[in-house]
GROMACS .gro file of N, CA and C in nm:
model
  207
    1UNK      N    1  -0.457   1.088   2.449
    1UNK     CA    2  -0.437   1.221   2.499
    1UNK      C    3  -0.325   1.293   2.422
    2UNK      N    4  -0.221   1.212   2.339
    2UNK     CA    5  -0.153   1.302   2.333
    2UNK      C    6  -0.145   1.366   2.171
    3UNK      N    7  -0.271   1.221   2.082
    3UNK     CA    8  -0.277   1.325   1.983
    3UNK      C    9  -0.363   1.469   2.005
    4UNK      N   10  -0.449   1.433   2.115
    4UNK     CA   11  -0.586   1.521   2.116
    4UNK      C   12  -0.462   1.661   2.135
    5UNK      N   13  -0.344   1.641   2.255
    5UNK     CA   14  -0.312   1.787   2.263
    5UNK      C   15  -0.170   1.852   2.124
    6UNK      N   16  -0.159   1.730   2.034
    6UNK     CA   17  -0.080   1.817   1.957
    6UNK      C   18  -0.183   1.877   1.864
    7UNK      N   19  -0.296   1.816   1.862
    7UNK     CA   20  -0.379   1.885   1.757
    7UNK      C   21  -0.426   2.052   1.808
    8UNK      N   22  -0.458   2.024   1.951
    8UNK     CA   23  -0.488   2.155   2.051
    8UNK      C   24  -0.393   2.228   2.017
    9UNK      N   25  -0.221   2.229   2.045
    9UNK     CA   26  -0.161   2.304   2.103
    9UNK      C   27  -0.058   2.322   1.977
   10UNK      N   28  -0.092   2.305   1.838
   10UNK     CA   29  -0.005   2.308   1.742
   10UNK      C   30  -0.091   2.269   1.578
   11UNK      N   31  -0.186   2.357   1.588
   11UNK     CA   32  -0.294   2.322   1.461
   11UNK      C   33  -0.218   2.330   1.360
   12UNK      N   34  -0.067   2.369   1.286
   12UNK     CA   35   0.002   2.381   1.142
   12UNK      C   36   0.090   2.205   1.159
   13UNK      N   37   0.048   2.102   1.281
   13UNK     CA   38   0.130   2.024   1.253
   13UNK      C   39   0.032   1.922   1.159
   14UNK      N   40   0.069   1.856   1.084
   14UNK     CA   41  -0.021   1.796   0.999
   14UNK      C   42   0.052   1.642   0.977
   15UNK      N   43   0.002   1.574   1.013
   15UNK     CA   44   0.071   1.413   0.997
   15UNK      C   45   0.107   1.344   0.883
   16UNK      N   46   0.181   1.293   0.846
   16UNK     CA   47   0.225   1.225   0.699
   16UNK      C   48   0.217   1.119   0.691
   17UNK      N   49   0.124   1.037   0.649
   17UNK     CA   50   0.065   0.891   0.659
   17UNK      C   51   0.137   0.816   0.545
   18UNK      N   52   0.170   0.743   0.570
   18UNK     CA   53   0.197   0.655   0.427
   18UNK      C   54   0.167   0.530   0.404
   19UNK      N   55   0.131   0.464   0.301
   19UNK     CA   56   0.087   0.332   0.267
   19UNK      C   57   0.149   0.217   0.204
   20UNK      N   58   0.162   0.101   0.226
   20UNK     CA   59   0.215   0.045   0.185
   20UNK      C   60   0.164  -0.091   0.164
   21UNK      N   61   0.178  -0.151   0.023
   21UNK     CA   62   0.117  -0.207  -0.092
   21UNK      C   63   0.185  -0.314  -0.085
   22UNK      N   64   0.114  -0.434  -0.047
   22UNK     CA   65   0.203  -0.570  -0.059
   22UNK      C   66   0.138  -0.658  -0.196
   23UNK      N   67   0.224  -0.742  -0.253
   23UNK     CA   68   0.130  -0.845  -0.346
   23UNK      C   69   0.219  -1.000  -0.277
   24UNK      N   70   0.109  -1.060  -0.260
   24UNK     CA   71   0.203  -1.192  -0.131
   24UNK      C   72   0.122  -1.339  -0.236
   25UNK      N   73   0.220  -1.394  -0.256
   25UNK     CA   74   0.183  -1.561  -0.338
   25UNK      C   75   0.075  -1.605  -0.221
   26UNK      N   76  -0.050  -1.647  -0.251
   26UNK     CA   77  -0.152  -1.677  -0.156
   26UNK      C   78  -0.086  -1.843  -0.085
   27UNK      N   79  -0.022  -1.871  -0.198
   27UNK     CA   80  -0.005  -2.027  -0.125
   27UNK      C   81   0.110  -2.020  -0.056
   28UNK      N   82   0.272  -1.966  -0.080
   28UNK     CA   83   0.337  -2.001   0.004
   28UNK      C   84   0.348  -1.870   0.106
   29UNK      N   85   0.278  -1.808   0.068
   29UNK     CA   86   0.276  -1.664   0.155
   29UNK      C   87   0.402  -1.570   0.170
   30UNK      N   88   0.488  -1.598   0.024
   30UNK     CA   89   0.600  -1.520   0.032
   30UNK      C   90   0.545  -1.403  -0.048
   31UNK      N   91   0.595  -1.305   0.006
   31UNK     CA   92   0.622  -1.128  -0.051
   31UNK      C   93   0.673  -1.157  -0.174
   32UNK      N   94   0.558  -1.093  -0.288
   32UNK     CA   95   0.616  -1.102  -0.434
   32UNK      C   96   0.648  -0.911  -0.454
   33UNK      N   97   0.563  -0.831  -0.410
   33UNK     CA   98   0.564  -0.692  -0.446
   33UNK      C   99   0.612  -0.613  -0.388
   34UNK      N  100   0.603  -0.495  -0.384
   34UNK     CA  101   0.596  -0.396  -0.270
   34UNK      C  102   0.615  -0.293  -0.294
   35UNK      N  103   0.498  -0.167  -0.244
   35UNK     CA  104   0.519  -0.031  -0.279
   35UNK      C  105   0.490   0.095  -0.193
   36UNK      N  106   0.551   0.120  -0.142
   36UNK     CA  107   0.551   0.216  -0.025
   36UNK      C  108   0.502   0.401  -0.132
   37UNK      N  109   0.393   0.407  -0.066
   37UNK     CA  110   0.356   0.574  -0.117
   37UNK      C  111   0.257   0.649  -0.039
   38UNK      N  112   0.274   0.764  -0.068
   38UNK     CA  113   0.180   0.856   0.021
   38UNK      C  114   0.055   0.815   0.058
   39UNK      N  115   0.007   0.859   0.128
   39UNK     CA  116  -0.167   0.875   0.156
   39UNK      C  117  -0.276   0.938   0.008
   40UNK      N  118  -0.182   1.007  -0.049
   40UNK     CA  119  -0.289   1.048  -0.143
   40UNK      C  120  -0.302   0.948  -0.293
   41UNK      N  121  -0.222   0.882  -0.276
   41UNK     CA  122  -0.218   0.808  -0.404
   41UNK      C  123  -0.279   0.695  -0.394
   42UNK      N  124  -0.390   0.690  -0.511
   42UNK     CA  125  -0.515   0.582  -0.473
   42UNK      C  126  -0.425   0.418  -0.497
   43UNK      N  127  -0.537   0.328  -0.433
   43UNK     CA  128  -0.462   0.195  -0.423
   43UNK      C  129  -0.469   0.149  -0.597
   44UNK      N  130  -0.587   0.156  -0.675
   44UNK     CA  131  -0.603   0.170  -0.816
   44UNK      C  132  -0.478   0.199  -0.910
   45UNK      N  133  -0.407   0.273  -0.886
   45UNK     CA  134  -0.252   0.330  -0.921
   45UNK      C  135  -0.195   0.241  -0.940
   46UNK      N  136  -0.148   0.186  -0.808
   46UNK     CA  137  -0.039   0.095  -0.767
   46UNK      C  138  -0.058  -0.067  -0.813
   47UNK      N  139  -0.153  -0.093  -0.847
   47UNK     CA  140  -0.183  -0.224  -0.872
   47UNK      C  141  -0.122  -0.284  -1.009
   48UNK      N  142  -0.051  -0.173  -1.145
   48UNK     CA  143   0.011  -0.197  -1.177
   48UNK      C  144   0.148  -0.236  -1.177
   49UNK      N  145   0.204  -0.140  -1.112
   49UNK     CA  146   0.317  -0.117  -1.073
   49UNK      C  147   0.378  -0.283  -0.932
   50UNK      N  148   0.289  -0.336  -0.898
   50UNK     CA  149   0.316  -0.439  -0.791
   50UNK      C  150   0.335  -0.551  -0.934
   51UNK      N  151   0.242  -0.566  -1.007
   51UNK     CA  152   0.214  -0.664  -1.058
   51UNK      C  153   0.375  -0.649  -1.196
   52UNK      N  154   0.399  -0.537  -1.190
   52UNK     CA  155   0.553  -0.547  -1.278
   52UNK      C  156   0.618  -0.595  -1.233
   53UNK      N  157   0.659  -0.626  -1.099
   53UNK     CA  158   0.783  -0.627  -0.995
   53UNK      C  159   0.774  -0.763  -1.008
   54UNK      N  160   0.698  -0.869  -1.041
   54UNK     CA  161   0.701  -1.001  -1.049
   54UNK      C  162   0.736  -1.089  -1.181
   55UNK      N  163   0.872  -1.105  -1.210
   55UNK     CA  164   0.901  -1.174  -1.330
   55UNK      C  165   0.750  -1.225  -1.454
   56UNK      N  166   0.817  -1.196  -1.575
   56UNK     CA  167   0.688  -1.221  -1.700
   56UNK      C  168   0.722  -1.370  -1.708
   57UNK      N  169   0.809  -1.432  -1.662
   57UNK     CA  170   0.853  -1.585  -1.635
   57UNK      C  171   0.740  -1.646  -1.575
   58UNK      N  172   0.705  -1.570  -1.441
   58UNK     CA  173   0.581  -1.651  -1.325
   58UNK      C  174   0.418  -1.623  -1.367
   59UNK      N  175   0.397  -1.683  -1.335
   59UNK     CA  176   0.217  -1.704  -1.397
   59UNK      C  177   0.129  -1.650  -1.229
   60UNK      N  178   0.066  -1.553  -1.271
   60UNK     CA  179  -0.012  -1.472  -1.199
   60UNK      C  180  -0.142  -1.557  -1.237
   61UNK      N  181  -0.238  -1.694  -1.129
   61UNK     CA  182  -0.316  -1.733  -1.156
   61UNK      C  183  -0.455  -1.609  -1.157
   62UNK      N  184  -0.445  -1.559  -1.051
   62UNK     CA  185  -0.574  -1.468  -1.074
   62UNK      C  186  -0.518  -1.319  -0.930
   63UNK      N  187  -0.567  -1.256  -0.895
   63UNK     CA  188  -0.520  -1.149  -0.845
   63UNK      C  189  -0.652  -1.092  -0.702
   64UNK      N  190  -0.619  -1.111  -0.630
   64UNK     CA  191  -0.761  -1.056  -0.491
   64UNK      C  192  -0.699  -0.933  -0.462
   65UNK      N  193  -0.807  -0.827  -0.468
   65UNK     CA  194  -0.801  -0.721  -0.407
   65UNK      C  195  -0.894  -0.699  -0.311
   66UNK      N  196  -0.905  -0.563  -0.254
   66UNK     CA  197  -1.027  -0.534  -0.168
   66UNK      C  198  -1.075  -0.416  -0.230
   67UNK      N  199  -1.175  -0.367  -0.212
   67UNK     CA  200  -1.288  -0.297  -0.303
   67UNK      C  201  -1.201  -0.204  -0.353
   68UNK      N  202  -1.094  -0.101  -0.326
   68UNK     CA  203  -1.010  -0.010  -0.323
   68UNK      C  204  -0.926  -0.057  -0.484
   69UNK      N  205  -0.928  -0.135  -0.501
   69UNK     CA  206  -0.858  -0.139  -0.598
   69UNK      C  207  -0.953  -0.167  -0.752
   0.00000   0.00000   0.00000
């Protein structure tokens, strides 16, 4: 109900979504990445930018995304 009435009672308010981009070691399940950005910026983008944040030292065996990327 109460998005239905800010949308009713205030049509210039417009919501600011944001997304945020993890890259996580599948085996020990620790947080290697992370990239917090708007709604409009495709996941395709960012998939570089995660994969910098992880030392050229560590060996990236292979990489899972979901169709989005």
């Amino acid at each position: 109900e109460g998005e239905w009435k800010r949308k009713k009672h205030q049509p210039e308010y417009r919501r600011q979504w944001r997304k945020l981009h993890m890259g996580i070691d599948a085996k020990t399940l620790q947080i290697r990445a992370v990239q917090l950005t708007t709604n409009n910026v495709s996941d395709s983008q960012v998939l570089g930018d995660l994969l910098d944040q992880i030392p050229q030292d560590e060996r990236v065996d292979s990489v899972y995304t979901d169709g989005a990327y």
